[in-house]
C-alpha positions as YAML, in Angstrom:
chain: A
units: angstrom
residues:
- id: 1
  name: VAL
  ca: [-108.56, -109.37, 11.31]
- id: 2
  name: LEU
  ca: [-106.76, -111.75, 13.66]
- id: 3
  name: THR
  ca: [-104.19, -114.18, 12.29]
- id: 4
  name: ILE
  ca: [-104.42, -117.86, 13.16]
- id: 5
  name: LYS
  ca: [-101.73, -117.36, 15.82]
- id: 6
  name: GLU
  ca: [-103.56, -114.36, 17.26]
- id: 7
  name: ILE
  ca: [-106.81, -116.33, 17.39]
- id: 8
  name: ARG
  ca: [-105.05, -119.05, 19.37]
- id: 9
  name: ASP
  ca: [-103.32, -116.58, 21.68]
- id: 10
  name: PHE
  ca: [-106.52, -114.62, 22.27]
- id: 11
  name: TRP
  ca: [-108.60, -117.70, 23.08]
- id: 12
  name: HIS
  ca: [-106.16, -119.02, 25.65]
- id: 13
  name: ALA
  ca: [-105.43, -115.60, 27.16]
- id: 14
  name: LEU
  ca: [-109.10, -115.36, 28.10]
- id: 15
  name: ASP
  ca: [-108.58, -118.14, 30.64]
- id: 16
  name: GLN
  ca: [-106.38, -115.84, 32.73]
- id: 17
  name: ALA
  ca: [-108.06, -112.53, 31.89]
- id: 18
  name: ALA
  ca: [-109.51, -110.40, 34.69]
- id: 19
  name: MET
  ca: [-113.13, -110.56, 33.52]
- id: 20
  name: SER
  ca: [-116.29, -112.38, 34.51]
- id: 21
  name: PRO
  ca: [-116.90, -115.90, 33.18]
- id: 22
  name: SER
  ca: [-119.96, -114.51, 31.33]
- id: 23
  name: ILE
  ca: [-117.93, -111.98, 29.34]
- id: 24
  name: ARG
  ca: [-115.22, -114.55, 28.66]
- id: 25
  name: MET
  ca: [-117.81, -116.91, 27.18]
- id: 26
  name: ALA
  ca: [-119.57, -114.09, 25.31]
- id: 27
  name: LEU
  ca: [-116.32, -113.26, 23.51]
- id: 28
  name: ARG
  ca: [-115.82, -116.88, 22.52]
- id: 29
  name: LEU
  ca: [-119.40, -117.21, 21.28]
- id: 30
  name: LEU
  ca: [-118.99, -113.97, 19.33]
- id: 31
  name: LEU
  ca: [-115.95, -115.41, 17.55]
- id: 32
  name: ALA
  ca: [-117.64, -118.76, 16.89]
- id: 33
  name: THR
  ca: [-120.90, -117.33, 15.50]
- id: 34
  name: ALA
  ca: [-119.66, -114.03, 13.97]
- id: 35
  name: GLN
  ca: [-122.75, -112.25, 15.29]
- id: 36
  name: ARG
  ca: [-122.96, -108.70, 16.60]
- id: 37
  name: LYS
  ca: [-121.69, -107.90, 20.07]
- id: 38
  name: GLY
  ca: [-125.02, -106.41, 21.22]
- id: 39
  name: GLU
  ca: [-126.98, -109.39, 19.91]
- id: 40
  name: ILE
  ca: [-124.65, -111.74, 21.79]
- id: 41
  name: ALA
  ca: [-124.82, -109.73, 25.02]
- id: 42
  name: GLY
  ca: [-128.63, -109.58, 25.10]
- id: 43
  name: ALA
  ca: [-129.32, -113.16, 24.00]
- id: 44
  name: GLU
  ca: [-132.10, -115.04, 25.79]
- id: 45
  name: TRP
  ca: [-132.39, -118.79, 26.13]
- id: 46
  name: ASN
  ca: [-135.85, -118.77, 24.56]
- id: 47
  name: GLU
  ca: [-134.24, -117.67, 21.28]
- id: 48
  name: PHE
  ca: [-132.43, -121.02, 21.00]
- id: 49
  name: ASP
  ca: [-133.87, -124.21, 19.59]
- id: 50
  name: LEU
  ca: [-131.07, -126.46, 20.77]
- id: 51
  name: PRO
  ca: [-132.40, -129.78, 19.39]
- id: 52
  name: GLU
  ca: [-132.69, -128.08, 15.98]
- id: 53
  name: ARG
  ca: [-129.33, -126.35, 16.52]
- id: 54
  name: MET
  ca: [-130.69, -122.94, 15.64]
- id: 55
  name: TRP
  ca: [-130.54, -119.49, 17.22]
- id: 56
  name: THR
  ca: [-133.21, -117.04, 16.02]
- id: 57
  name: ILE
  ca: [-132.41, -113.43, 16.83]
- id: 58
  name: PRO
  ca: [-135.78, -111.65, 16.92]
- id: 59
  name: ALA
  ca: [-136.41, -108.60, 14.76]
- id: 60
  name: SER
  ca: [-136.70, -106.48, 17.91]
- id: 61
  name: ARG
  ca: [-133.06, -107.18, 18.74]
- id: 62
  name: ALA
  ca: [-131.52, -107.36, 15.26]
- id: 63
  name: LYS
  ca: [-129.69, -104.25, 14.10]
- id: 64
  name: ASN
  ca: [-131.47, -104.20, 10.73]
- id: 65
  name: GLY
  ca: [-134.88, -104.97, 12.23]
- id: 66
  name: LEU
  ca: [-135.14, -108.37, 10.54]
- id: 67
  name: ALA
  ca: [-135.33, -111.67, 12.40]
- id: 68
  name: HIS
  ca: [-132.15, -113.63, 11.81]
- id: 69
  name: ARG
  ca: [-131.53, -117.39, 11.96]
- id: 70
  name: VAL
  ca: [-128.06, -118.50, 13.03]
- id: 71
  name: PRO
  ca: [-127.27, -122.23, 12.65]
- id: 72
  name: LEU
  ca: [-125.23, -123.53, 15.58]
- id: 73
  name: SER
  ca: [-122.02, -125.41, 14.93]
- id: 74
  name: GLU
  ca: [-120.81, -128.21, 17.18]
- id: 75
  name: LEU
  ca: [-118.39, -125.75, 18.76]
- id: 76
  name: SER
  ca: [-121.16, -123.22, 19.42]
- id: 77
  name: LEU
  ca: [-123.32, -125.93, 20.99]
- id: 78
  name: ASP
  ca: [-120.43, -126.92, 23.21]
- id: 79
  name: LEU
  ca: [-119.96, -123.30, 24.27]
- id: 80
  name: LEU
  ca: [-123.68, -123.00, 25.01]
- id: 81
  name: THR
  ca: [-123.61, -125.97, 27.37]
- id: 82
  name: ARG
  ca: [-120.75, -124.29, 29.26]
- id: 83
  name: ILE
  ca: [-122.58, -120.96, 29.25]
- id: 84
  name: ARG
  ca: [-125.64, -122.65, 30.74]
- id: 85
  name: GLU
  ca: [-123.53, -123.89, 33.64]
- id: 86
  name: VAL
  ca: [-122.61, -120.27, 34.40]
- id: 87
  name: SER
  ca: [-125.98, -118.61, 33.71]
- id: 88
  name: GLY
  ca: [-127.97, -121.08, 35.81]
- id: 89
  name: ASP
  ca: [-131.72, -120.41, 35.76]
- id: 90
  name: SER
  ca: [-131.44, -116.92, 34.25]
- id: 91
  name: GLN
  ca: [-133.50, -116.16, 31.15]
- id: 92
  name: TRP
  ca: [-130.37, -114.60, 29.68]
- id: 93
  name: LEU
  ca: [-127.22, -116.33, 28.52]
- id: 94
  name: PHE
  ca: [-125.14, -113.60, 30.13]
- id: 95
  name: PRO
  ca: [-126.98, -112.18, 33.16]
- id: 96
  name: SER
  ca: [-125.70, -108.93, 34.60]
- id: 97
  name: PRO
  ca: [-124.35, -108.96, 38.18]
- id: 98
  name: LEU
  ca: [-126.13, -105.61, 38.64]
- id: 99
  name: GLY
  ca: [-129.71, -106.77, 38.48]
- id: 100
  name: ASP
  ca: [-132.36, -108.64, 36.52]
- id: 101
  name: ARG
  ca: [-131.05, -107.90, 33.06]
- id: 102
  name: PRO
  ca: [-128.37, -109.10, 30.63]
- id: 103
  name: ILE
  ca: [-124.87, -107.69, 30.48]
- id: 104
  name: GLN
  ca: [-124.50, -104.57, 28.35]
- id: 105
  name: ALA
  ca: [-122.48, -104.52, 25.15]
- id: 106
  name: HIS
  ca: [-120.23, -101.77, 26.52]
- id: 107
  name: ALA
  ca: [-119.25, -104.10, 29.40]
- id: 108
  name: ILE
  ca: [-117.64, -106.41, 26.83]
- id: 109
  name: ASP
  ca: [-115.69, -103.48, 25.37]
- id: 110
  name: ARG
  ca: [-114.59, -102.38, 28.83]
- id: 111
  name: ALA
  ca: [-113.43, -105.87, 29.80]
- id: 112
  name: VAL
  ca: [-111.28, -106.12, 26.68]
- id: 113
  name: ARG
  ca: [-109.78, -102.65, 27.28]
- id: 114
  name: ASN
  ca: [-109.01, -103.52, 30.88]
- id: 115
  name: ASN
  ca: [-107.11, -106.62, 29.78]
- id: 116
  name: ARG
  ca: [-104.97, -105.12, 27.04]
- id: 117
  name: ASP
  ca: [-101.79, -106.15, 28.82]
- id: 118
  name: GLY
  ca: [-102.98, -109.75, 29.15]
- id: 119
  name: ILE
  ca: [-104.47, -110.24, 25.68]
- id: 120
  name: PRO
  ca: [-101.59, -110.51, 23.19]
- id: 121
  name: VAL
  ca: [-103.42, -108.89, 20.26]
- id: 122
  name: ALA
  ca: [-102.66, -105.21, 19.74]
- id: 123
  name: ASN
  ca: [-105.63, -102.81, 19.79]
- id: 124
  name: LEU
  ca: [-108.17, -105.63, 19.84]
- id: 125
  name: ARG
  ca: [-111.86, -104.66, 19.76]
- id: 126
  name: PRO
  ca: [-114.73, -107.14, 20.11]
- id: 127
  name: HIS
  ca: [-115.96, -106.28, 16.59]
- id: 128
  name: ASP
  ca: [-112.64, -107.61, 15.26]
- id: 129
  name: LEU
  ca: [-113.78, -111.10, 16.26]
- id: 130
  name: ARG
  ca: [-116.87, -110.85, 14.03]
- id: 131
  name: ARG
  ca: [-114.71, -109.59, 11.18]
- id: 132
  name: THR
  ca: [-112.22, -112.40, 11.78]
- id: 133
  name: GLY
  ca: [-114.91, -115.08, 11.59]
- id: 134
  name: ALA
  ca: [-116.24, -113.64, 8.35]
- id: 135
  name: THR
  ca: [-112.76, -113.39, 6.83]
- id: 136
  name: GLN
  ca: [-111.84, -116.94, 7.81]
- id: 137
  name: MET
  ca: [-114.99, -118.28, 6.18]
- id: 138
  name: THR
  ca: [-114.38, -116.52, 2.87]
- id: 139
  name: SER
  ca: [-110.69, -117.48, 3.01]
- id: 140
  name: ASN
  ca: [-111.76, -121.11, 3.26]
- id: 141
  name: GLY
  ca: [-114.04, -121.07, 0.23]
- id: 142
  name: VAL
  ca: [-117.37, -119.83, 1.57]
- id: 143
  name: GLN
  ca: [-119.22, -117.57, -0.85]
- id: 144
  name: ARG
  ca: [-119.35, -113.91, 0.13]
- id: 145
  name: SER
  ca: [-123.11, -113.94, -0.36]
- id: 146
  name: THR
  ca: [-123.41, -116.70, 2.26]
- id: 147
  name: VAL
  ca: [-121.18, -114.85, 4.70]
- id: 148
  name: SER
  ca: [-123.30, -111.74, 4.18]
- id: 149
  name: LYS
  ca: [-126.37, -113.78, 5.16]
- id: 150
  name: ILE
  ca: [-124.58, -115.05, 8.26]
- id: 151
  name: LEU
  ca: [-123.69, -111.48, 9.24]
- id: 152
  name: ASN
  ca: [-127.29, -110.36, 8.60]
- id: 153
  name: HIS
  ca: [-126.15, -107.42, 6.53]
- id: 154
  name: VAL
  ca: [-128.77, -105.12, 5.06]
- id: 155
  name: GLU
  ca: [-129.52, -105.93, 1.42]
- id: 156
  name: ARG
  ca: [-130.80, -103.31, -0.98]
- id: 157
  name: GLY
  ca: [-132.59, -103.40, -4.30]
- id: 158
  name: ILE
  ca: [-135.76, -104.99, -5.58]
- id: 159
  name: THR
  ca: [-134.23, -108.49, -5.55]
- id: 160
  name: ALA
  ca: [-133.54, -108.23, -1.83]
- id: 161
  name: VAL
  ca: [-137.17, -107.35, -1.19]
- id: 162
  name: TYR
  ca: [-138.40, -110.59, -2.73]
- id: 163
  name: ASP
  ca: [-135.47, -112.87, -1.87]
- id: 164
  name: ARG
  ca: [-136.24, -113.57, 1.80]
- id: 165
  name: SER
  ca: [-134.89, -117.13, 1.83]
- id: 166
  name: SER
  ca: [-132.99, -117.74, 5.03]
- id: 167
  name: TYR
  ca: [-130.27, -119.79, 3.32]
- id: 168
  name: ASP
  ca: [-130.18, -122.05, 6.37]
- id: 169
  name: GLN
  ca: [-128.26, -124.92, 4.76]
- id: 170
  name: PRO
  ca: [-125.35, -122.93, 3.26]
- id: 171
  name: LYS
  ca: [-125.14, -120.89, 6.47]
- id: 172
  name: ARG
  ca: [-125.01, -124.09, 8.51]
- id: 173
  name: GLU
  ca: [-122.28, -125.57, 6.33]
- id: 174
  name: ALA
  ca: [-120.23, -122.37, 6.52]
- id: 175
  name: LEU
  ca: [-120.52, -122.00, 10.29]
- id: 176
  name: GLU
  ca: [-119.77, -125.68, 10.84]
- id: 177
  name: LEU
  ca: [-116.64, -125.29, 8.71]
- id: 178
  name: TRP
  ca: [-115.57, -122.25, 10.71]
- id: 179
  name: GLY
  ca: [-116.35, -124.04, 13.96]
- id: 180
  name: ARG
  ca: [-114.09, -126.95, 13.03]
- id: 181
  name: ILE
  ca: [-111.30, -124.61, 12.00]
- id: 182
  name: LEU
  ca: [-111.62, -122.58, 15.19]
- id: 183
  name: ALA
  ca: [-111.77, -125.65, 17.46]
- id: 184
  name: GLU
  ca: [-108.69, -127.11, 15.79]
- id: 185
  name: THR
  ca: [-106.87, -123.78, 15.97]
- id: 186
  name: VAL
  ca: [-107.37, -123.34, 19.71]
- id: 187
  name: GLY
  ca: [-107.22, -127.03, 20.62]
- id: 188
  name: HIS
  ca: [-110.80, -127.11, 21.86]
- id: 189
  name: GLU
  ca: [-112.09, -130.68, 21.84]
- id: 190
  name: VAL
  ca: [-115.77, -130.96, 21.04]
- id: 191
  name: ASP
  ca: [-117.47, -134.11, 22.31]
- id: 192
  name: SER
  ca: [-120.57, -134.46, 20.15]
- id: 193
  name: GLU
  ca: [-122.05, -137.30, 22.21]
- id: 194
  name: ALA
  ca: [-121.58, -135.37, 25.46]
- id: 195
  name: ASN
  ca: [-123.22, -132.39, 23.79]
- id: 196
  name: VAL
  ca: [-126.32, -134.44, 23.05]
- id: 197
  name: VAL
  ca: [-126.61, -135.47, 26.71]
- id: 198
  name: ARG
  ca: [-126.08, -131.90, 27.89]
- id: 199
  name: LEU
  ca: [-128.57, -130.51, 25.39]
- id: 200
  name: GLN
  ca: [-131.20, -132.99, 26.60]
- id: 201
  name: ARG
  ca: [-130.59, -131.80, 30.15]
- id: 202
  name: ILE
  ca: [-130.90, -128.15, 29.10]
- id: 203
  name: ARG
  ca: [-134.08, -128.89, 27.17]
- id: 204
  name: GLY
  ca: [-135.50, -130.51, 30.29]
- id: 205
  name: ASN
  ca: [-134.91, -127.27, 32.20]
...
């Protein structure tokens, strides 16, 4: 789990890291949303309802085979507008330079390994960013049960079978809290009004 200082150092080190803009933005979105690396890498624009500020990962792409709703914080929305500027007209957020497909999850791992000297966090792995987001949320008062929903962990037992509520509101509150903490930590200014204009432009596309 990254410390606050390590989060700040990591975020800013990405600006100078020898990696594609797509992978740089994928790592930042991973930290902001606390979702799985593979689900980030393969994300498609049609999974996002930007006016509703919701990302729905389809069951076919979710690790546990269950569709998963991820509320989007102001920071995540801001990152998405920047990602759109890089991805252009691609159906994927992070198109591969090798053909008509998204980047592969292992490309994110490789990019981090190749920049170990430039990223001042020892032995960093992309999954550590997901763990860091989860830990920061619980450390700031979010219930573990809510964080578990955000992470889309498998639930077992008869209660889990019947309790299929998506918990959208507590998930939204938790991710918005984490987004504010993260933006303040790294000094990332989020312009909500500019986001609205950009989102309208993206929706028009």
